[in-house]
Coordinates of N, CA and C in Angstrom, one line a residue:
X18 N -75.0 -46.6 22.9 CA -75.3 -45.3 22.3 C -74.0 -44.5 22.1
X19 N -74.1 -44.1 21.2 CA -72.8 -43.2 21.0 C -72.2 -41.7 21.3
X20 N -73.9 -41.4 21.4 CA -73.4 -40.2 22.6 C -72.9 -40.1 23.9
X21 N -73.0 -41.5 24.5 CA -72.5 -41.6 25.7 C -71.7 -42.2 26.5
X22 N -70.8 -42.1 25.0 CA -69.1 -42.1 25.2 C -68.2 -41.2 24.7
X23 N -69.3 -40.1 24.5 CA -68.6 -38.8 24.3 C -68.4 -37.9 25.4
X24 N -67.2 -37.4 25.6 CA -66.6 -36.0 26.2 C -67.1 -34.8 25.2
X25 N -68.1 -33.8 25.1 CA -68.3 -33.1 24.4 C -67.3 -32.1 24.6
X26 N -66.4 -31.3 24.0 CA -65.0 -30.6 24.7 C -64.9 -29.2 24.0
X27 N -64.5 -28.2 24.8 CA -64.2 -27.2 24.2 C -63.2 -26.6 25.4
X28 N -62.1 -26.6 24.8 CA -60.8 -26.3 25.3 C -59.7 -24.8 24.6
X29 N -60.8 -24.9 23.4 CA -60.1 -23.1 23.2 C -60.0 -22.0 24.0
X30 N -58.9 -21.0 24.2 CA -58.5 -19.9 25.3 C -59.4 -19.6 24.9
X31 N -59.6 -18.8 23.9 CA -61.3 -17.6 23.5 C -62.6 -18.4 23.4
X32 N -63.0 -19.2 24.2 CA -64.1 -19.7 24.3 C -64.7 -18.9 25.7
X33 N -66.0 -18.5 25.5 CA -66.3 -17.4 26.3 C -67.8 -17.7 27.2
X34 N -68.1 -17.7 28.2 CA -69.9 -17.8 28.6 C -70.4 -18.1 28.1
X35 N -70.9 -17.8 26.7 CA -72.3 -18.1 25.9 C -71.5 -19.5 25.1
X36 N -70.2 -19.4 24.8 CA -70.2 -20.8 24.4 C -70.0 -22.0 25.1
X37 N -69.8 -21.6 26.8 CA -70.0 -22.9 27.5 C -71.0 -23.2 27.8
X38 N -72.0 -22.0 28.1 CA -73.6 -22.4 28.2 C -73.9 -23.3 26.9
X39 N -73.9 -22.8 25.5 CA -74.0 -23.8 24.8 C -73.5 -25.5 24.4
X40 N -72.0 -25.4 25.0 CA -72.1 -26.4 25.1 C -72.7 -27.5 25.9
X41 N -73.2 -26.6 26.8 CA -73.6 -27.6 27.8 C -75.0 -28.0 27.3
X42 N -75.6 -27.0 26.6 CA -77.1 -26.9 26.2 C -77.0 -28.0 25.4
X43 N -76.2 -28.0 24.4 CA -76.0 -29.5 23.2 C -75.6 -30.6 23.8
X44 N -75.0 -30.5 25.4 CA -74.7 -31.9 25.9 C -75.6 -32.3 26.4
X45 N -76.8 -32.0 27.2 CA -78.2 -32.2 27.7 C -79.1 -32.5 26.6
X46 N -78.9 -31.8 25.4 CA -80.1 -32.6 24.3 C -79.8 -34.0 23.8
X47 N -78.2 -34.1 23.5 CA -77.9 -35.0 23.0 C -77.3 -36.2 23.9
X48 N -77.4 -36.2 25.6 CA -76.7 -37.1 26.1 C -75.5 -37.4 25.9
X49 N -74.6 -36.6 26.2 CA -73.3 -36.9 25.9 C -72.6 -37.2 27.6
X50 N -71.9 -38.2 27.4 CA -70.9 -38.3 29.1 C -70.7 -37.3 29.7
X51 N -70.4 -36.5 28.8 CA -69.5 -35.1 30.1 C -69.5 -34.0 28.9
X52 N -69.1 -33.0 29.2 CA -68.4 -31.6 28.9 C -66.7 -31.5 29.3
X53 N -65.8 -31.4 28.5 CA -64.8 -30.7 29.0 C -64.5 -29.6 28.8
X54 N -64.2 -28.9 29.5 CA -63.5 -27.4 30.0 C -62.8 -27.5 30.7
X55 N -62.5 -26.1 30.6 CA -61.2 -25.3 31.3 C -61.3 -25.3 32.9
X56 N -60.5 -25.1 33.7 CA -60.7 -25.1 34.9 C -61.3 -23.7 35.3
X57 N -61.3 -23.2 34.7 CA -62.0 -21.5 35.0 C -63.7 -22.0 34.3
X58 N -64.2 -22.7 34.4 CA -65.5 -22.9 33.5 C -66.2 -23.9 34.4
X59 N -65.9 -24.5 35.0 CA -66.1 -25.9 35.8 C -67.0 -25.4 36.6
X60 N -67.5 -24.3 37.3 CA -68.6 -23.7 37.9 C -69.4 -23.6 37.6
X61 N -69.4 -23.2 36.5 CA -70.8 -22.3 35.1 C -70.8 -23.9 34.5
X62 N -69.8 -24.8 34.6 CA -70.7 -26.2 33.9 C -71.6 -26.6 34.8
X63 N -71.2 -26.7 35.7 CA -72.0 -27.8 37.1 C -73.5 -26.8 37.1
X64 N -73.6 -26.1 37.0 CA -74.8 -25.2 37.6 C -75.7 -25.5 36.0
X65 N -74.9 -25.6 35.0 CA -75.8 -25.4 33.4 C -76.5 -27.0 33.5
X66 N -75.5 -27.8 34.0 CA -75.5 -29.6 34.1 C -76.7 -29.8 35.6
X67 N -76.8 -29.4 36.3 CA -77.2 -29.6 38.0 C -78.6 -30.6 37.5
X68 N -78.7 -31.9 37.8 CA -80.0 -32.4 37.5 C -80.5 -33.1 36.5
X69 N -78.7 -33.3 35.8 CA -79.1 -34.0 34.4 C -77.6 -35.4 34.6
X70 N -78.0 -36.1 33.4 CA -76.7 -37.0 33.5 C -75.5 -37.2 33.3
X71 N -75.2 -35.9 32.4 CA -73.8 -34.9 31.5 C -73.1 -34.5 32.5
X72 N -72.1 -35.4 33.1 CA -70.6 -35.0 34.0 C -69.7 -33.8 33.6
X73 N -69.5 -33.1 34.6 CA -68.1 -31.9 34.5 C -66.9 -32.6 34.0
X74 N -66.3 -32.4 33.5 CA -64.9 -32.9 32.9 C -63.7 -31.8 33.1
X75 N -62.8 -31.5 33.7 CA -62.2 -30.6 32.9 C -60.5 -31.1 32.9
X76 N -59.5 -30.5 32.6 CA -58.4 -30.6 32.4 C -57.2 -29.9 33.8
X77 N -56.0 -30.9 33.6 CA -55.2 -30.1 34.9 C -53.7 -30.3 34.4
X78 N -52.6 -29.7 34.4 CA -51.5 -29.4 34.0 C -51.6 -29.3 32.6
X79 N -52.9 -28.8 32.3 CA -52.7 -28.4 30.1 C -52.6 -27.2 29.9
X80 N -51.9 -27.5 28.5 CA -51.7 -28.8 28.1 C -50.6 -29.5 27.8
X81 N -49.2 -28.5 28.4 CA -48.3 -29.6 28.5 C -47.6 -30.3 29.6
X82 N -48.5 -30.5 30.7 CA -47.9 -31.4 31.9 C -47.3 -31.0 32.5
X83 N -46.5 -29.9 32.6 CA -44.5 -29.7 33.2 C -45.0 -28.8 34.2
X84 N -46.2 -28.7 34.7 CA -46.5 -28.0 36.2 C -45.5 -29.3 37.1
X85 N -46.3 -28.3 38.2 CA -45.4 -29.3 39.3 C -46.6 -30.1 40.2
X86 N -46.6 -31.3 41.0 CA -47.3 -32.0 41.2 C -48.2 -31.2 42.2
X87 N -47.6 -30.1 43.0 CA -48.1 -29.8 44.0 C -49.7 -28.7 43.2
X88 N -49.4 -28.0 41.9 CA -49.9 -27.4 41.3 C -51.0 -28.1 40.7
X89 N -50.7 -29.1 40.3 CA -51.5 -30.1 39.3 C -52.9 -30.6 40.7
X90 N -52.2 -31.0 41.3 CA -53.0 -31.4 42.8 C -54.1 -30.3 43.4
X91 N -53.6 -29.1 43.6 CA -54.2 -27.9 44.1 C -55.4 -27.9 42.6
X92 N -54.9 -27.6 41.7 CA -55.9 -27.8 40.5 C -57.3 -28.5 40.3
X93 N -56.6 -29.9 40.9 CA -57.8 -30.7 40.9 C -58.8 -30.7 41.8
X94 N -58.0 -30.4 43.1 CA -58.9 -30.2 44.2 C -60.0 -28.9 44.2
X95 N -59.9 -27.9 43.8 CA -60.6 -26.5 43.5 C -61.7 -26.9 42.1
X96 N -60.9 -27.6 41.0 CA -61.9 -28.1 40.1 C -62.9 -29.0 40.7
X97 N -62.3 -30.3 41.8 CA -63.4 -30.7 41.8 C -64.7 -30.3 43.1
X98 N -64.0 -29.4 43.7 CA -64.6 -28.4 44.8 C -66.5 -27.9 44.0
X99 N -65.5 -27.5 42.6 CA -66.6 -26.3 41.7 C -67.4 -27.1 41.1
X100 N -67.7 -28.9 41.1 CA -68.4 -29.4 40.6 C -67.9 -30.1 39.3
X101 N -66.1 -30.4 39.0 CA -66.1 -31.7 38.2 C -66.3 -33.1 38.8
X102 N -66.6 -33.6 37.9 CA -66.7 -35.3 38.5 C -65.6 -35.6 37.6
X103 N -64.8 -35.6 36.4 CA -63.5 -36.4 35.8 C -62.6 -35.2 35.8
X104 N -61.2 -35.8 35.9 CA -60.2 -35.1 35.5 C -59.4 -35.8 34.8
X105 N -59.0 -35.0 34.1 CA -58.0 -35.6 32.7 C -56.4 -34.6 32.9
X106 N -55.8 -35.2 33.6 CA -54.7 -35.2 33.7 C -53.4 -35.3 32.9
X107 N -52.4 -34.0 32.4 CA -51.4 -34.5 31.6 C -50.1 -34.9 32.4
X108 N -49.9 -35.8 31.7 CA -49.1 -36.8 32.5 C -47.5 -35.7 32.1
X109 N -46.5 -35.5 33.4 CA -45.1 -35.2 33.1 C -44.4 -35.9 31.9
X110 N -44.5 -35.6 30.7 CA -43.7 -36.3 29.9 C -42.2 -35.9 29.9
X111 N -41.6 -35.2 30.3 CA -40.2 -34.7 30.6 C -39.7 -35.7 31.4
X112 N -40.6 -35.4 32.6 CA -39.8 -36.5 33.7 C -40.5 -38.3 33.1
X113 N -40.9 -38.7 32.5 CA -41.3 -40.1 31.7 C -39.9 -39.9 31.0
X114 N -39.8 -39.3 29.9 CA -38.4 -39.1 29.0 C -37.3 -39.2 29.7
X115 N -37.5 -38.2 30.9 CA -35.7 -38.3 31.7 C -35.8 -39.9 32.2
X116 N -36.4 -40.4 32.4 CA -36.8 -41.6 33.5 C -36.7 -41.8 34.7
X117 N -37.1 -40.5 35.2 CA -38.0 -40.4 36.5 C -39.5 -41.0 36.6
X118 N -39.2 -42.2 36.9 CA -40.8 -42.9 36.9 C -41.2 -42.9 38.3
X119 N -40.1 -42.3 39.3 CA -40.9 -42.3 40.4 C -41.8 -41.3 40.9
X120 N -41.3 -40.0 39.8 CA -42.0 -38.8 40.1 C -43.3 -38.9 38.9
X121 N -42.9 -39.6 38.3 CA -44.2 -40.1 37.5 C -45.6 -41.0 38.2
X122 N -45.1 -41.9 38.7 CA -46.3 -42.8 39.5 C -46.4 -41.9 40.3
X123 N -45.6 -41.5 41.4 CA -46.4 -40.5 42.4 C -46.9 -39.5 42.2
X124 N -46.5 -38.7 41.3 CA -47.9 -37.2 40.8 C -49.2 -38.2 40.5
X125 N -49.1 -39.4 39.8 CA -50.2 -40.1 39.4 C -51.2 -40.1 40.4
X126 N -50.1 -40.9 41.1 CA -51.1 -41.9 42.0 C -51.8 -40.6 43.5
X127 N -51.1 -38.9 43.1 CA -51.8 -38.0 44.4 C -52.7 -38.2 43.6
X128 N -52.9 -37.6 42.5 CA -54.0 -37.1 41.6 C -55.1 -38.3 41.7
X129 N -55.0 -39.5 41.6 CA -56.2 -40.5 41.9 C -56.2 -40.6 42.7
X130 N -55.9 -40.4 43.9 CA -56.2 -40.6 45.5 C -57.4 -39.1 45.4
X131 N -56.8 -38.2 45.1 CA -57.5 -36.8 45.6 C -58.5 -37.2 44.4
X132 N -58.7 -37.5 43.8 CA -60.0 -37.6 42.9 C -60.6 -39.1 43.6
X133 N -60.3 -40.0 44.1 CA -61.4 -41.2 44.6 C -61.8 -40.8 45.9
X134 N -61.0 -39.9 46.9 CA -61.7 -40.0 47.8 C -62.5 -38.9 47.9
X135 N -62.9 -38.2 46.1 CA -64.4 -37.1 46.2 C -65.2 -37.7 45.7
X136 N -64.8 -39.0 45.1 CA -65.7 -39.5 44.5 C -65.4 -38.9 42.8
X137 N -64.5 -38.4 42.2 CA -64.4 -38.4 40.7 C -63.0 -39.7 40.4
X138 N -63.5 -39.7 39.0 CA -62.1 -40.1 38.1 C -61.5 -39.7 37.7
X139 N -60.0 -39.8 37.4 CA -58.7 -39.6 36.9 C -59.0 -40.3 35.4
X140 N -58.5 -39.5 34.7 CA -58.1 -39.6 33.2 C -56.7 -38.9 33.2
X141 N -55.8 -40.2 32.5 CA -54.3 -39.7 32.5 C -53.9 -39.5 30.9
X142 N -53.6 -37.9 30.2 CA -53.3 -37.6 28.8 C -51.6 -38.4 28.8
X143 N -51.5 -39.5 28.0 CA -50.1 -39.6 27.8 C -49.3 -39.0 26.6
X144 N -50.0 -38.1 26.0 CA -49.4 -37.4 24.8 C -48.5 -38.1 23.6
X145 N -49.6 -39.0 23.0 CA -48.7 -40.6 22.7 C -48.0 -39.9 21.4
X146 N -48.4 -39.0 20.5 CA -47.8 -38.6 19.4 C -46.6 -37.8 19.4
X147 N -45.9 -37.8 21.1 CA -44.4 -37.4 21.2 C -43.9 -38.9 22.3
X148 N -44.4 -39.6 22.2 CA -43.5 -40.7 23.0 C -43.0 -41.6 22.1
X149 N -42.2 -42.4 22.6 CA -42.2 -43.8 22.0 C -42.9 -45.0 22.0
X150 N -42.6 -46.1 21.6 CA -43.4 -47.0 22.0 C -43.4 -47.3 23.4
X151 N -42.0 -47.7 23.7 CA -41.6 -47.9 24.9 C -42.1 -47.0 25.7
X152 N -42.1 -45.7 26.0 CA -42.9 -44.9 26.2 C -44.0 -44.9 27.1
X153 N -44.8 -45.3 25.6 CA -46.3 -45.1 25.9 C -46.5 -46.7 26.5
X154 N -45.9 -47.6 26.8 CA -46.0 -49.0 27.5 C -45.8 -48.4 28.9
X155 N -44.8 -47.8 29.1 CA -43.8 -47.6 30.4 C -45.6 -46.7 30.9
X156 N -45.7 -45.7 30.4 CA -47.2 -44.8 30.7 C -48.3 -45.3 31.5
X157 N -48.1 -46.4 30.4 CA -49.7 -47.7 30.7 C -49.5 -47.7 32.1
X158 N -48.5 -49.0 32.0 CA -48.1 -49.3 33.4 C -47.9 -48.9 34.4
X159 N -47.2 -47.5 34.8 CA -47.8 -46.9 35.7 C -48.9 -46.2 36.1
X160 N -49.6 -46.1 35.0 CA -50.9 -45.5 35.1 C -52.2 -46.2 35.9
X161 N -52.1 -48.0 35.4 CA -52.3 -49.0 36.1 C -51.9 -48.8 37.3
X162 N -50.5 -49.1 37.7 CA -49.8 -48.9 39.3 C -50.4 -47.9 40.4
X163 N -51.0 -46.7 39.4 CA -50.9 -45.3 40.7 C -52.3 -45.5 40.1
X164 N -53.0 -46.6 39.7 CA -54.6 -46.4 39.9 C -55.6 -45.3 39.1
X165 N -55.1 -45.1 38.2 CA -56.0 -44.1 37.4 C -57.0 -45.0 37.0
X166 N -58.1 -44.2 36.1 CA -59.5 -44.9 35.8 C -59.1 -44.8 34.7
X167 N -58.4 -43.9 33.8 CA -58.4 -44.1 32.3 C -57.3 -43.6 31.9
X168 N -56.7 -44.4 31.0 CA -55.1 -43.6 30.3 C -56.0 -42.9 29.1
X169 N -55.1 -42.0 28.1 CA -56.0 -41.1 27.5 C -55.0 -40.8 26.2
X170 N -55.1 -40.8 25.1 CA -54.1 -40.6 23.7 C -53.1 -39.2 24.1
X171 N -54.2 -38.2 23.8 CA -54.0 -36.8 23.5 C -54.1 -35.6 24.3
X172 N -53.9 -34.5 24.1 CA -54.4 -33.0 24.6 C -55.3 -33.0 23.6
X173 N -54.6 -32.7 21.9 CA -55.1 -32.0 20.8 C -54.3 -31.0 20.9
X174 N -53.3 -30.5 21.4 CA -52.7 -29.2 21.3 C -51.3 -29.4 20.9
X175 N -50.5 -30.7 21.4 CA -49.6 -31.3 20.8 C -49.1 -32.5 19.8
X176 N -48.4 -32.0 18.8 CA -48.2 -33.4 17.8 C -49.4 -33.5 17.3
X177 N -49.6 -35.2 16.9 CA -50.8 -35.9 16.2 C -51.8 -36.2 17.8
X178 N -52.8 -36.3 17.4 CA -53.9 -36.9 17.8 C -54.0 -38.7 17.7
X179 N -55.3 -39.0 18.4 CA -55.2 -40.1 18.2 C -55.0 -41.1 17.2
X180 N -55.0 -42.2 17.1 CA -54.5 -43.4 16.6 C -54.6 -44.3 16.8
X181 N -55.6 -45.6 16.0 CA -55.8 -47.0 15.9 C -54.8 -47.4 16.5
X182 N -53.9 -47.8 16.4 CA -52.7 -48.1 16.6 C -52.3 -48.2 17.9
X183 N -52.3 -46.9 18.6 CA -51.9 -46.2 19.6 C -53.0 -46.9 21.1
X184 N -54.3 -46.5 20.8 CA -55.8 -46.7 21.4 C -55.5 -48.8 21.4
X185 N -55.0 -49.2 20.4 CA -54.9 -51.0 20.9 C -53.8 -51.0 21.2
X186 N -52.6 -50.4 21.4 CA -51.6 -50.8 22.2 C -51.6 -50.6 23.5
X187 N -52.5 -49.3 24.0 CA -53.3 -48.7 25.1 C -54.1 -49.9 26.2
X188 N -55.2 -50.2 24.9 CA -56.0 -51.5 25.8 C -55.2 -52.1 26.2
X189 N -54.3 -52.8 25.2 CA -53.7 -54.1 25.5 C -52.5 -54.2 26.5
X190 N -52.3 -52.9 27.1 CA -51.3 -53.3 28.0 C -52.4 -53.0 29.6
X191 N -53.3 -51.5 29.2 CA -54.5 -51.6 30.4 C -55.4 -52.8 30.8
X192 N -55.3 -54.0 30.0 CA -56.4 -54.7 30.0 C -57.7 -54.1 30.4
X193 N -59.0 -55.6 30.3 CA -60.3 -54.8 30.3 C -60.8 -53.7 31.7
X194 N -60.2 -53.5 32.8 CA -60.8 -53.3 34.0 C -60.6 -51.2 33.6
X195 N -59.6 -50.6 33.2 CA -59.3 -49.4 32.7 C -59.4 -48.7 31.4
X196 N -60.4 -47.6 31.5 CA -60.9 -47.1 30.4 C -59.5 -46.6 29.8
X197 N -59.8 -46.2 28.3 CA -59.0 -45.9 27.3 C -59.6 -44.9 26.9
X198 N -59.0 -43.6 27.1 CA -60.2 -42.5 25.8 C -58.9 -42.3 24.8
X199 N -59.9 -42.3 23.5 CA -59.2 -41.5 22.5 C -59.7 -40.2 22.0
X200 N -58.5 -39.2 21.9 CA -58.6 -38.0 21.9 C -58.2 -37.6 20.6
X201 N -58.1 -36.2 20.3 CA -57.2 -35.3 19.4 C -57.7 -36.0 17.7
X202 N -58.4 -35.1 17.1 CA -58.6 -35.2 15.5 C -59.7 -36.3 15.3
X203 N -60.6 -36.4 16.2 CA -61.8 -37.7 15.9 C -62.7 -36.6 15.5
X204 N -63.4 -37.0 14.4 CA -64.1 -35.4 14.0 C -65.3 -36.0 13.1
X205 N -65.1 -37.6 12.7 CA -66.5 -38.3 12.3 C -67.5 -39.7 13.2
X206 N -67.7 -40.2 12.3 CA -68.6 -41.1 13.1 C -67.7 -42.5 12.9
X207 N -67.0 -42.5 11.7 CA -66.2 -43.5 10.9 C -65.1 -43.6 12.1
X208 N -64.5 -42.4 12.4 CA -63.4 -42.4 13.2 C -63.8 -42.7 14.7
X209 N -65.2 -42.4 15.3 CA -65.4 -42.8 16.3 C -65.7 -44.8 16.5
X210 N -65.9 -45.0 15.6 CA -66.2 -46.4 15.4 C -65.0 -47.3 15.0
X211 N -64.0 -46.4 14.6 CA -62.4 -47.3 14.5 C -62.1 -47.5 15.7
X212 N -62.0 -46.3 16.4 CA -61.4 -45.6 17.7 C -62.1 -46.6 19.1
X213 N -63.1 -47.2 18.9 CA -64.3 -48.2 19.7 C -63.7 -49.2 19.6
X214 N -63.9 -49.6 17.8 CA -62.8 -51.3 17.3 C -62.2 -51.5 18.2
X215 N -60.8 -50.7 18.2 CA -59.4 -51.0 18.8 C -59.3 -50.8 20.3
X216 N -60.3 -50.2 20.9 CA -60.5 -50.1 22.4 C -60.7 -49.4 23.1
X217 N -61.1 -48.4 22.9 CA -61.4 -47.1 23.4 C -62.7 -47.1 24.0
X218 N -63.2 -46.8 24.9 CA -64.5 -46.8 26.0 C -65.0 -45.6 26.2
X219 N -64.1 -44.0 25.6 CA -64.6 -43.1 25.4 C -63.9 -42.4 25.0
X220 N -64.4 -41.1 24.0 CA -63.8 -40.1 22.7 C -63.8 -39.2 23.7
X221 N -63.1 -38.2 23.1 CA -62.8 -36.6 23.6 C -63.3 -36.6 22.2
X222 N -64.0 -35.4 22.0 CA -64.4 -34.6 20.6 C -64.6 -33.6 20.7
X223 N -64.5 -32.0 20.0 CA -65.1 -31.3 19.4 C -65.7 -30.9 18.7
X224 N -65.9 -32.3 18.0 CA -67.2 -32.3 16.8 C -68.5 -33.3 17.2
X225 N -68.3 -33.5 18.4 CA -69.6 -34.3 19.1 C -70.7 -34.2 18.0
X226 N -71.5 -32.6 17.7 CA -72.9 -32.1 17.5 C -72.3 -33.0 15.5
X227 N -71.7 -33.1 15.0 CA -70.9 -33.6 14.0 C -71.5 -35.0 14.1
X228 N -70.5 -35.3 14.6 CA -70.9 -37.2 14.5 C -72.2 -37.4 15.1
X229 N -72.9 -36.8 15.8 CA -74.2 -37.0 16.3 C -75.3 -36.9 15.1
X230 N -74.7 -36.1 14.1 CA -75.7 -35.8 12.9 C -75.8 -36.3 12.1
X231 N -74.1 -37.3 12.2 CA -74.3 -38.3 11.3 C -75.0 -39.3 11.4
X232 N -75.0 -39.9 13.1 CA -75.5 -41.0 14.1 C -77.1 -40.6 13.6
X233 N -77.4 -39.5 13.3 CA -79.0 -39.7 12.9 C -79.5 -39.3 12.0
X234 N -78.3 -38.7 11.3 CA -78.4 -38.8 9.5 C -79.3 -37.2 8.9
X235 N -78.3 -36.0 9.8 CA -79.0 -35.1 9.3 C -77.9 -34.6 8.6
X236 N -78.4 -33.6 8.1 CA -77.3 -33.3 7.4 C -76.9 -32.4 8.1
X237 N -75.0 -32.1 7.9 CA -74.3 -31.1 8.7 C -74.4 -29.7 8.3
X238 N -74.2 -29.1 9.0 CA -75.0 -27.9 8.7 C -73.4 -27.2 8.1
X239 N -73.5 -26.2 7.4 CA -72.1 -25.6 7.0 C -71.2 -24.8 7.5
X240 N -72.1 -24.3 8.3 CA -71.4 -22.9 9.5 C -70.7 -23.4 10.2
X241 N -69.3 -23.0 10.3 CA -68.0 -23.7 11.4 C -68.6 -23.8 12.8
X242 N -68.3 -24.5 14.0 CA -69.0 -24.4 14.9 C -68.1 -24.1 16.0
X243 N -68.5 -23.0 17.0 CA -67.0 -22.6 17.6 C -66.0 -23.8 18.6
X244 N -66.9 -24.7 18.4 CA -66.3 -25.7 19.1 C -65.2 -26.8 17.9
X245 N -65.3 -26.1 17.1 CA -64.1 -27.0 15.9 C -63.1 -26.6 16.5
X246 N -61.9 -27.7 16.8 CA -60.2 -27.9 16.8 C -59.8 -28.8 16.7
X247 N -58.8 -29.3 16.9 CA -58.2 -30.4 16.7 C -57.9 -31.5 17.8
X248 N -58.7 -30.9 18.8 CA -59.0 -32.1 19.9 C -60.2 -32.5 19.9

């Protein structure tokens, strides 16, 4: 089912109460994986979610990584205090670029430790539309190493979004055991089902209620929806 490899997301600064209640209201009719939000929202999710199958999600060093590990850490722990079950984590790409991969696997591998022993998963953003190839290999790999549950394309806030391309070079260095999400600019059903092809186990979207209407063939309605952006 295809809602249920969706992250339904809303990650805009002016996103306010009534639109996280809502999202969460569209994540319970439609069965979608999770909700992401902000770490200021992660309370008001869990309590909208309490009783249903739709996981907390939210984000930690976004969305450009360059906190410090100790912050990123403290982050997750208070998120998942307030009732996330995933965190999607943006990976240091400065220190990946300088080639510090030591401070690279070890921010990783606090951040999956402090998320297995609450019982959530780690999702790692490698922000592939500013790396290299080499790069985004070197990413994989440690990402494997320090034990994350899923490497991840995008924010949506920086560069391009996901990519066919990007999502099978992803699998194919993660092999089958580690999820792959693709994120940033998936906004149909066409794109969700490329994004599947090449290996992805689950979308980040803001157009969830979108491709769900396509998935059942209603028609889209025309009013922008505050949850439209580019992740």
């Amino acid at each position: 089912m295809i809602a249920q490899l969706i992250d339904h997301t809303l990650l805009k600064p002016e996103a306010n109460r009534s639109d996280i209640v809502k999202l969460c209201t569209e994540a319970k009719e439609y069965g979608f994986a999770s909700v992401c939000v902000n770490p200021y929202w992660v309370g008001l999710a869990a309590t909208e979610l309490q009783n249903t199958s739709v996981k907390v999600c939210t984000v930690v060093g976004f969305p450009l990584g360059a906190t410090t590990e100790f912050v990123k850490s403290t982050e997750a722990n208070e998120a998942i205090g307030a009732g996330a079950a995933e965190v999607d984590m943006v990976l240091n790409v400065g220190a990946l670029k300088s080639g510090d991969t030591d401070t690279v696997l070890e921010e990783i591998g606090l951040l999956a430790e402090i998320c297995h022993v609450q019982e959530a998963l780690l999702k790692v953003i490698l922000e592939t539309g500013i790396l290299t190839q080499d790069e985004k290999q070197l990413a994989c790999e440690l990402s494997v190493k320090a034990k994350a549950d899923f490497v991840k394309t995008s924010t949506g806030f920086v560069s391009r979004g996901a990519t066919v391309e990007d999502v099978s070079l992803m699998r194919s260095i993660v092999g089958p055991k580690i999820g792959v999400k693709a994120s940033g600019g998936i906004r149909t059903l066409s794109d969700v089902e490329r994004m599947v092809e090449a290996g992805a186990s689950r979308i980040g979207a803001s157009a969830g209620i979108a491709i769900m209407q396509e998935v059942l063939k209603i028609p889209r309605t025309s009013t922008k929806s505050v949850h439209d952006e580019s992740y």
